[in-house]
């Protein structure tokens, strides 16, 4: 999927800004890390689920959440991380009992308990997991990028992490200590309105009816 997403953007020009990765398990893969870094080179953020083991990801190795997208495909430092790793919170803002965490490896929290979603077979259901929290952040990336297409992946990521709502349950166990706040994020993604230079000249108006002018 990652190879295809990057190719679709770099070769066909599709505006792919993020991949949503609600999965986990398995050991370290250099090939997968290389693919994540190539996506970062193309301006594609990798949004990952923190995991459902109530584990400290800082103390263990859970992939893909623990990858760090900080090196370009040429092996040079990127200067920033194209990963966004997501923990799960409930409707009251508490950390989900199952959600993994990490003060340096997990970035923020998002709703992941009792989330209503589509299911195979043209039906719906309520599910819990960091896999349900991850798409909230992926959607926020897409929304921000659509509001301001000129923003770089780094700027979109910064807008999301810089606008999180401080949340007690995330304090000290995530990078931001907060949860996704799309309303605040939108203010950081909105394109600034530039004043129109000059004014109209030689403008006339003629009434053609009681409700119209030309």
PDB file of C-alpha atoms in Angstrom:
ATOM      1  CA  UNK A   1       0.000   0.000   0.000  1.00  0.00           C
ATOM      2  CA  UNK A   2       2.769   2.453   0.922  1.00  0.00           C
ATOM      3  CA  UNK A   3       4.688   1.802  -2.268  1.00  0.00           C
ATOM      4  CA  UNK A   4       1.518   2.300  -4.292  1.00  0.00           C
ATOM      5  CA  UNK A   5       0.489   5.478  -2.444  1.00  0.00           C
ATOM      6  CA  UNK A   6       3.871   7.092  -3.029  1.00  0.00           C
ATOM      7  CA  UNK A   7       3.893   6.032  -6.678  1.00  0.00           C
ATOM      8  CA  UNK A   8       0.380   7.372  -7.229  1.00  0.00           C
ATOM      9  CA  UNK A   9       1.497  10.736  -5.910  1.00  0.00           C
ATOM     10  CA  UNK A  10       4.929  11.013  -7.503  1.00  0.00           C
ATOM     11  CA  UNK A  11       4.113   9.402 -10.862  1.00  0.00           C
ATOM     12  CA  UNK A  12       0.457  10.240 -11.404  1.00  0.00           C
ATOM     13  CA  UNK A  13       0.167  13.431  -9.392  1.00  0.00           C
ATOM     14  CA  UNK A  14      -2.638  12.285  -7.079  1.00  0.00           C
ATOM     15  CA  UNK A  15      -2.899  14.497  -4.015  1.00  0.00           C
ATOM     16  CA  UNK A  16      -2.250  11.872  -1.329  1.00  0.00           C
ATOM     17  CA  UNK A  17      -1.388  13.531   1.983  1.00  0.00           C
ATOM     18  CA  UNK A  18      -1.553  10.622   4.454  1.00  0.00           C
ATOM     19  CA  UNK A  19      -1.891   6.880   4.869  1.00  0.00           C
ATOM     20  CA  UNK A  20      -4.057   5.610   7.727  1.00  0.00           C
ATOM     21  CA  UNK A  21      -2.454   2.575   9.350  1.00  0.00           C
ATOM     22  CA  UNK A  22      -4.833   0.907  11.792  1.00  0.00           C
ATOM     23  CA  UNK A  23      -2.758  -2.218  12.167  1.00  0.00           C
ATOM     24  CA  UNK A  24       0.222  -3.526  14.082  1.00  0.00           C
ATOM     25  CA  UNK A  25       2.357  -6.502  14.922  1.00  0.00           C
ATOM     26  CA  UNK A  26       5.483  -8.180  13.663  1.00  0.00           C
ATOM     27  CA  UNK A  27       9.101  -7.216  14.023  1.00  0.00           C
ATOM     28  CA  UNK A  28      11.195  -4.457  12.556  1.00  0.00           C
ATOM     29  CA  UNK A  29      11.280  -4.272   8.750  1.00  0.00           C
ATOM     30  CA  UNK A  30      13.898  -2.140   7.034  1.00  0.00           C
ATOM     31  CA  UNK A  31      11.894  -2.359   3.817  1.00  0.00           C
ATOM     32  CA  UNK A  32       8.804  -0.941   5.495  1.00  0.00           C
ATOM     33  CA  UNK A  33      10.795   1.834   7.143  1.00  0.00           C
ATOM     34  CA  UNK A  34      12.322   2.713   3.773  1.00  0.00           C
ATOM     35  CA  UNK A  35       8.826   2.876   2.271  1.00  0.00           C
ATOM     36  CA  UNK A  36       7.630   5.152   5.097  1.00  0.00           C
ATOM     37  CA  UNK A  37      10.613   7.443   4.547  1.00  0.00           C
ATOM     38  CA  UNK A  38       9.994   7.574   0.795  1.00  0.00           C
ATOM     39  CA  UNK A  39       6.414   8.553   1.553  1.00  0.00           C
ATOM     40  CA  UNK A  40       7.725  11.301   3.813  1.00  0.00           C
ATOM     41  CA  UNK A  41       9.923  12.522   0.975  1.00  0.00           C
ATOM     42  CA  UNK A  42       6.770  12.814  -1.137  1.00  0.00           C
ATOM     43  CA  UNK A  43       4.877  14.711   1.572  1.00  0.00           C
ATOM     44  CA  UNK A  44       2.801  11.758   2.801  1.00  0.00           C
ATOM     45  CA  UNK A  45       2.285  11.459   6.558  1.00  0.00           C
ATOM     46  CA  UNK A  46       2.146   7.969   8.100  1.00  0.00           C
ATOM     47  CA  UNK A  47      -0.601   7.892  10.753  1.00  0.00           C
ATOM     48  CA  UNK A  48      -0.241   4.816  12.994  1.00  0.00           C
ATOM     49  CA  UNK A  49      -2.191   3.137  15.787  1.00  0.00           C
ATOM     50  CA  UNK A  50      -0.312   3.021  19.102  1.00  0.00           C
ATOM     51  CA  UNK A  51      -1.567  -0.514  19.861  1.00  0.00           C
ATOM     52  CA  UNK A  52      -4.080  -2.133  22.185  1.00  0.00           C
ATOM     53  CA  UNK A  53      -1.803  -3.754  24.776  1.00  0.00           C
ATOM     54  CA  UNK A  54      -1.828  -0.977  27.394  1.00  0.00           C
ATOM     55  CA  UNK A  55       1.948  -0.999  26.933  1.00  0.00           C
ATOM     56  CA  UNK A  56       4.563   1.719  27.142  1.00  0.00           C
ATOM     57  CA  UNK A  57       5.874   1.959  23.581  1.00  0.00           C
ATOM     58  CA  UNK A  58       8.898   3.874  24.866  1.00  0.00           C
ATOM     59  CA  UNK A  59      10.015   0.710  26.623  1.00  0.00           C
ATOM     60  CA  UNK A  60       9.229  -1.754  23.849  1.00  0.00           C
ATOM     61  CA  UNK A  61       9.199  -2.115  20.087  1.00  0.00           C
ATOM     62  CA  UNK A  62       5.712  -2.098  18.596  1.00  0.00           C
ATOM     63  CA  UNK A  63       5.532  -1.623  14.855  1.00  0.00           C
ATOM     64  CA  UNK A  64       4.617   0.276  12.806  1.00  0.00           C
ATOM     65  CA  UNK A  65       3.909   2.737  15.645  1.00  0.00           C
ATOM     66  CA  UNK A  66       7.550   2.818  16.750  1.00  0.00           C
ATOM     67  CA  UNK A  67       9.074   3.613  13.374  1.00  0.00           C
ATOM     68  CA  UNK A  68      10.630   7.041  13.045  1.00  0.00           C
ATOM     69  CA  UNK A  69      10.376   8.721   9.666  1.00  0.00           C
ATOM     70  CA  UNK A  70      13.337  11.027  10.171  1.00  0.00           C
ATOM     71  CA  UNK A  71      15.645  10.043   7.312  1.00  0.00           C
ATOM     72  CA  UNK A  72      15.190  10.716   3.609  1.00  0.00           C
ATOM     73  CA  UNK A  73      15.499   8.006   0.968  1.00  0.00           C
ATOM     74  CA  UNK A  74      19.029   9.300   0.361  1.00  0.00           C
ATOM     75  CA  UNK A  75      19.938   8.650   3.998  1.00  0.00           C
ATOM     76  CA  UNK A  76      20.147  12.288   5.035  1.00  0.00           C
ATOM     77  CA  UNK A  77      18.364  13.675   8.113  1.00  0.00           C
ATOM     78  CA  UNK A  78      14.867  14.930   7.339  1.00  0.00           C
ATOM     79  CA  UNK A  79      14.784  17.304  10.282  1.00  0.00           C
ATOM     80  CA  UNK A  80      11.303  16.153  11.343  1.00  0.00           C
ATOM     81  CA  UNK A  81       9.291  12.950  11.729  1.00  0.00           C
ATOM     82  CA  UNK A  82       6.558  12.124   9.187  1.00  0.00           C
ATOM     83  CA  UNK A  83       4.932   9.689  11.679  1.00  0.00           C
ATOM     84  CA  UNK A  84       1.828  10.537  13.705  1.00  0.00           C
ATOM     85  CA  UNK A  85       1.123   7.883  16.337  1.00  0.00           C
ATOM     86  CA  UNK A  86      -2.281   7.826  18.011  1.00  0.00           C
ATOM     87  CA  UNK A  87      -3.532   6.602  21.405  1.00  0.00           C
ATOM     88  CA  UNK A  88      -7.228   6.011  22.165  1.00  0.00           C
ATOM     89  CA  UNK A  89      -9.403   7.983  24.568  1.00  0.00           C
ATOM     90  CA  UNK A  90     -13.043   7.563  25.539  1.00  0.00           C
ATOM     91  CA  UNK A  91     -15.869  10.100  25.317  1.00  0.00           C
ATOM     92  CA  UNK A  92     -14.930  11.563  28.696  1.00  0.00           C
ATOM     93  CA  UNK A  93     -11.312  12.108  27.644  1.00  0.00           C
ATOM     94  CA  UNK A  94      -9.888   9.257  29.731  1.00  0.00           C
ATOM     95  CA  UNK A  95      -7.250   6.992  28.256  1.00  0.00           C
ATOM     96  CA  UNK A  96      -8.837   3.816  26.976  1.00  0.00           C
ATOM     97  CA  UNK A  97      -7.882   0.958  29.290  1.00  0.00           C
ATOM     98  CA  UNK A  98      -6.386  -0.990  26.382  1.00  0.00           C
ATOM     99  CA  UNK A  99      -4.521   1.849  24.698  1.00  0.00           C
ATOM    100  CA  UNK A 100      -0.756   1.781  24.512  1.00  0.00           C
ATOM    101  CA  UNK A 101       1.102   5.010  25.143  1.00  0.00           C
ATOM    102  CA  UNK A 102       4.551   6.582  25.195  1.00  0.00           C
ATOM    103  CA  UNK A 103       5.875   9.982  26.185  1.00  0.00           C
ATOM    104  CA  UNK A 104       8.219  10.013  23.199  1.00  0.00           C
ATOM    105  CA  UNK A 105       6.726   7.442  20.807  1.00  0.00           C
ATOM    106  CA  UNK A 106       2.989   8.302  20.864  1.00  0.00           C
ATOM    107  CA  UNK A 107       1.964  11.778  19.743  1.00  0.00           C
ATOM    108  CA  UNK A 108      -1.636  12.386  20.798  1.00  0.00           C
ATOM    109  CA  UNK A 109      -4.960  10.871  21.733  1.00  0.00           C
ATOM    110  CA  UNK A 110      -8.154  10.602  19.667  1.00  0.00           C
ATOM    111  CA  UNK A 111     -11.590   8.985  20.141  1.00  0.00           C
ATOM    112  CA  UNK A 112     -11.250   5.212  20.122  1.00  0.00           C
ATOM    113  CA  UNK A 113     -13.961   3.789  22.398  1.00  0.00           C
ATOM    114  CA  UNK A 114     -17.431   2.948  21.115  1.00  0.00           C
ATOM    115  CA  UNK A 115     -16.825   4.470  17.690  1.00  0.00           C
ATOM    116  CA  UNK A 116     -19.638   3.864  15.207  1.00  0.00           C
ATOM    117  CA  UNK A 117     -18.318   2.716  11.862  1.00  0.00           C
ATOM    118  CA  UNK A 118     -19.242   1.044   8.609  1.00  0.00           C
ATOM    119  CA  UNK A 119     -18.902  -2.745   8.402  1.00  0.00           C
ATOM    120  CA  UNK A 120     -18.742  -5.273   5.572  1.00  0.00           C
ATOM    121  CA  UNK A 121     -22.149  -6.299   4.284  1.00  0.00           C
ATOM    122  CA  UNK A 122     -23.618  -2.798   4.138  1.00  0.00           C
ATOM    123  CA  UNK A 123     -24.039  -2.489   7.904  1.00  0.00           C
ATOM    124  CA  UNK A 124     -22.766  -0.497  10.881  1.00  0.00           C
ATOM    125  CA  UNK A 125     -21.364  -1.273  14.307  1.00  0.00           C
ATOM    126  CA  UNK A 126     -19.602   0.169  17.325  1.00  0.00           C
ATOM    127  CA  UNK A 127     -15.973  -0.791  17.937  1.00  0.00           C
ATOM    128  CA  UNK A 128     -13.099   0.200  20.198  1.00  0.00           C
ATOM    129  CA  UNK A 129      -9.350   0.293  19.637  1.00  0.00           C
ATOM    130  CA  UNK A 130      -6.493   2.522  18.610  1.00  0.00           C
ATOM    131  CA  UNK A 131      -7.472   1.370  15.122  1.00  0.00           C
ATOM    132  CA  UNK A 132     -10.627   3.443  15.573  1.00  0.00           C
ATOM    133  CA  UNK A 133      -8.677   6.441  16.887  1.00  0.00           C
ATOM    134  CA  UNK A 134      -6.166   6.514  14.038  1.00  0.00           C
ATOM    135  CA  UNK A 135      -8.616   7.451  11.237  1.00  0.00           C
ATOM    136  CA  UNK A 136      -9.726  10.516  13.191  1.00  0.00           C
ATOM    137  CA  UNK A 137      -6.196  11.890  12.860  1.00  0.00           C
ATOM    138  CA  UNK A 138      -5.845  10.745   9.242  1.00  0.00           C
ATOM    139  CA  UNK A 139      -9.057  12.608   8.452  1.00  0.00           C
ATOM    140  CA  UNK A 140      -7.749  15.698  10.224  1.00  0.00           C
ATOM    141  CA  UNK A 141      -4.630  15.605   8.030  1.00  0.00           C
ATOM    142  CA  UNK A 142      -6.803  15.468   4.918  1.00  0.00           C
ATOM    143  CA  UNK A 143      -9.047  18.274   6.170  1.00  0.00           C
ATOM    144  CA  UNK A 144      -6.113  20.548   6.956  1.00  0.00           C
ATOM    145  CA  UNK A 145      -4.503  19.884   3.580  1.00  0.00           C
ATOM    146  CA  UNK A 146      -7.789  20.596   1.792  1.00  0.00           C
ATOM    147  CA  UNK A 147      -8.203  23.892   3.634  1.00  0.00           C
ATOM    148  CA  UNK A 148      -4.741  25.047   2.639  1.00  0.00           C
ATOM    149  CA  UNK A 149      -3.214  23.043  -0.227  1.00  0.00           C
ATOM    150  CA  UNK A 150      -0.024  25.085  -0.057  1.00  0.00           C
ATOM    151  CA  UNK A 151       0.898  23.661   3.365  1.00  0.00           C
ATOM    152  CA  UNK A 152       3.741  21.161   3.482  1.00  0.00           C
ATOM    153  CA  UNK A 153       3.413  17.819   5.262  1.00  0.00           C
ATOM    154  CA  UNK A 154       5.601  19.228   8.042  1.00  0.00           C
ATOM    155  CA  UNK A 155       3.281  22.219   8.420  1.00  0.00           C
ATOM    156  CA  UNK A 156       0.150  20.025   8.495  1.00  0.00           C
ATOM    157  CA  UNK A 157       1.707  17.782  11.130  1.00  0.00           C
ATOM    158  CA  UNK A 158       2.734  20.821  13.166  1.00  0.00           C
ATOM    159  CA  UNK A 159      -0.776  22.277  12.919  1.00  0.00           C
ATOM    160  CA  UNK A 160      -2.300  19.087  14.311  1.00  0.00           C
ATOM    161  CA  UNK A 161       0.187  18.594  17.128  1.00  0.00           C
ATOM    162  CA  UNK A 162       0.323  22.280  17.973  1.00  0.00           C
ATOM    163  CA  UNK A 163      -3.439  22.556  18.418  1.00  0.00           C
ATOM    164  CA  UNK A 164      -4.162  19.552  20.640  1.00  0.00           C
ATOM    165  CA  UNK A 165      -6.432  20.118  23.634  1.00  0.00           C
ATOM    166  CA  UNK A 166      -4.568  19.520  26.928  1.00  0.00           C
ATOM    167  CA  UNK A 167      -5.952  16.300  28.406  1.00  0.00           C
ATOM    168  CA  UNK A 168      -5.065  14.969  31.839  1.00  0.00           C
ATOM    169  CA  UNK A 169      -5.118  11.334  30.767  1.00  0.00           C
ATOM    170  CA  UNK A 170      -2.593  12.032  27.989  1.00  0.00           C
ATOM    171  CA  UNK A 171      -0.269  14.176  30.086  1.00  0.00           C
ATOM    172  CA  UNK A 172       3.138  12.592  30.519  1.00  0.00           C
ATOM    173  CA  UNK A 173       2.302   9.589  28.353  1.00  0.00           C
ATOM    174  CA  UNK A 174       2.140  11.254  24.924  1.00  0.00           C
ATOM    175  CA  UNK A 175       4.339  13.793  23.180  1.00  0.00           C
ATOM    176  CA  UNK A 176       1.716  16.552  23.223  1.00  0.00           C
ATOM    177  CA  UNK A 177      -0.104  15.609  26.420  1.00  0.00           C
ATOM    178  CA  UNK A 178      -3.349  16.251  24.590  1.00  0.00           C
ATOM    179  CA  UNK A 179      -6.080  15.011  22.269  1.00  0.00           C
ATOM    180  CA  UNK A 180      -6.968  15.879  18.711  1.00  0.00           C
ATOM    181  CA  UNK A 181      -8.814  19.197  18.457  1.00  0.00           C
ATOM    182  CA  UNK A 182     -10.029  19.677  14.895  1.00  0.00           C
ATOM    183  CA  UNK A 183     -11.631  23.053  15.623  1.00  0.00           C
ATOM    184  CA  UNK A 184      -8.379  24.560  16.864  1.00  0.00           C
ATOM    185  CA  UNK A 185      -6.452  22.831  14.095  1.00  0.00           C
ATOM    186  CA  UNK A 186      -8.657  24.455  11.467  1.00  0.00           C
ATOM    187  CA  UNK A 187      -7.566  27.899  12.600  1.00  0.00           C
ATOM    188  CA  UNK A 188      -3.963  26.916  11.891  1.00  0.00           C
ATOM    189  CA  UNK A 189      -4.827  25.505   8.464  1.00  0.00           C
ATOM    190  CA  UNK A 190      -7.044  28.280   7.152  1.00  0.00           C
ATOM    191  CA  UNK A 191      -5.544  30.216   4.254  1.00  0.00           C
ATOM    192  CA  UNK A 192      -4.995  33.812   5.259  1.00  0.00           C
ATOM    193  CA  UNK A 193      -7.198  36.208   3.289  1.00  0.00           C
ATOM    194  CA  UNK A 194      -5.172  38.809   1.462  1.00  0.00           C
ATOM    195  CA  UNK A 195      -6.607  42.305   0.944  1.00  0.00           C
ATOM    196  CA  UNK A 196      -7.446  43.234  -2.612  1.00  0.00           C
ATOM    197  CA  UNK A 197      -5.019  45.847  -3.859  1.00  0.00           C
ATOM    198  CA  UNK A 198      -6.556  48.940  -5.389  1.00  0.00           C
ATOM    199  CA  UNK A 199     -10.218  49.659  -5.938  1.00  0.00           C
ATOM    200  CA  UNK A 200     -12.699  49.403  -8.797  1.00  0.00           C
ATOM    201  CA  UNK A 201     -12.831  52.243 -11.307  1.00  0.00           C
ATOM    202  CA  UNK A 202     -15.269  53.292 -14.024  1.00  0.00           C
ATOM    203  CA  UNK A 203     -18.104  51.284 -12.465  1.00  0.00           C
ATOM    204  CA  UNK A 204     -21.723  52.155 -13.224  1.00  0.00           C
ATOM    205  CA  UNK A 205     -25.045  50.552 -12.299  1.00  0.00           C
ATOM    206  CA  UNK A 206     -28.373  50.785 -14.067  1.00  0.00           C
ATOM    207  CA  UNK A 207     -31.652  49.569 -12.600  1.00  0.00           C
ATOM    208  CA  UNK A 208     -33.374  47.154 -14.989  1.00  0.00           C
ATOM    209  CA  UNK A 209     -36.197  46.121 -12.648  1.00  0.00           C
ATOM    210  CA  UNK A 210     -37.328  46.410  -9.053  1.00  0.00           C
ATOM    211  CA  UNK A 211     -34.940  43.612  -8.047  1.00  0.00           C
ATOM    212  CA  UNK A 212     -32.053  43.736 -10.539  1.00  0.00           C
ATOM    213  CA  UNK A 213     -29.318  46.065 -11.690  1.00  0.00           C
ATOM    214  CA  UNK A 214     -26.893  45.916 -14.567  1.00  0.00           C
TER     215      UNK A 214
END
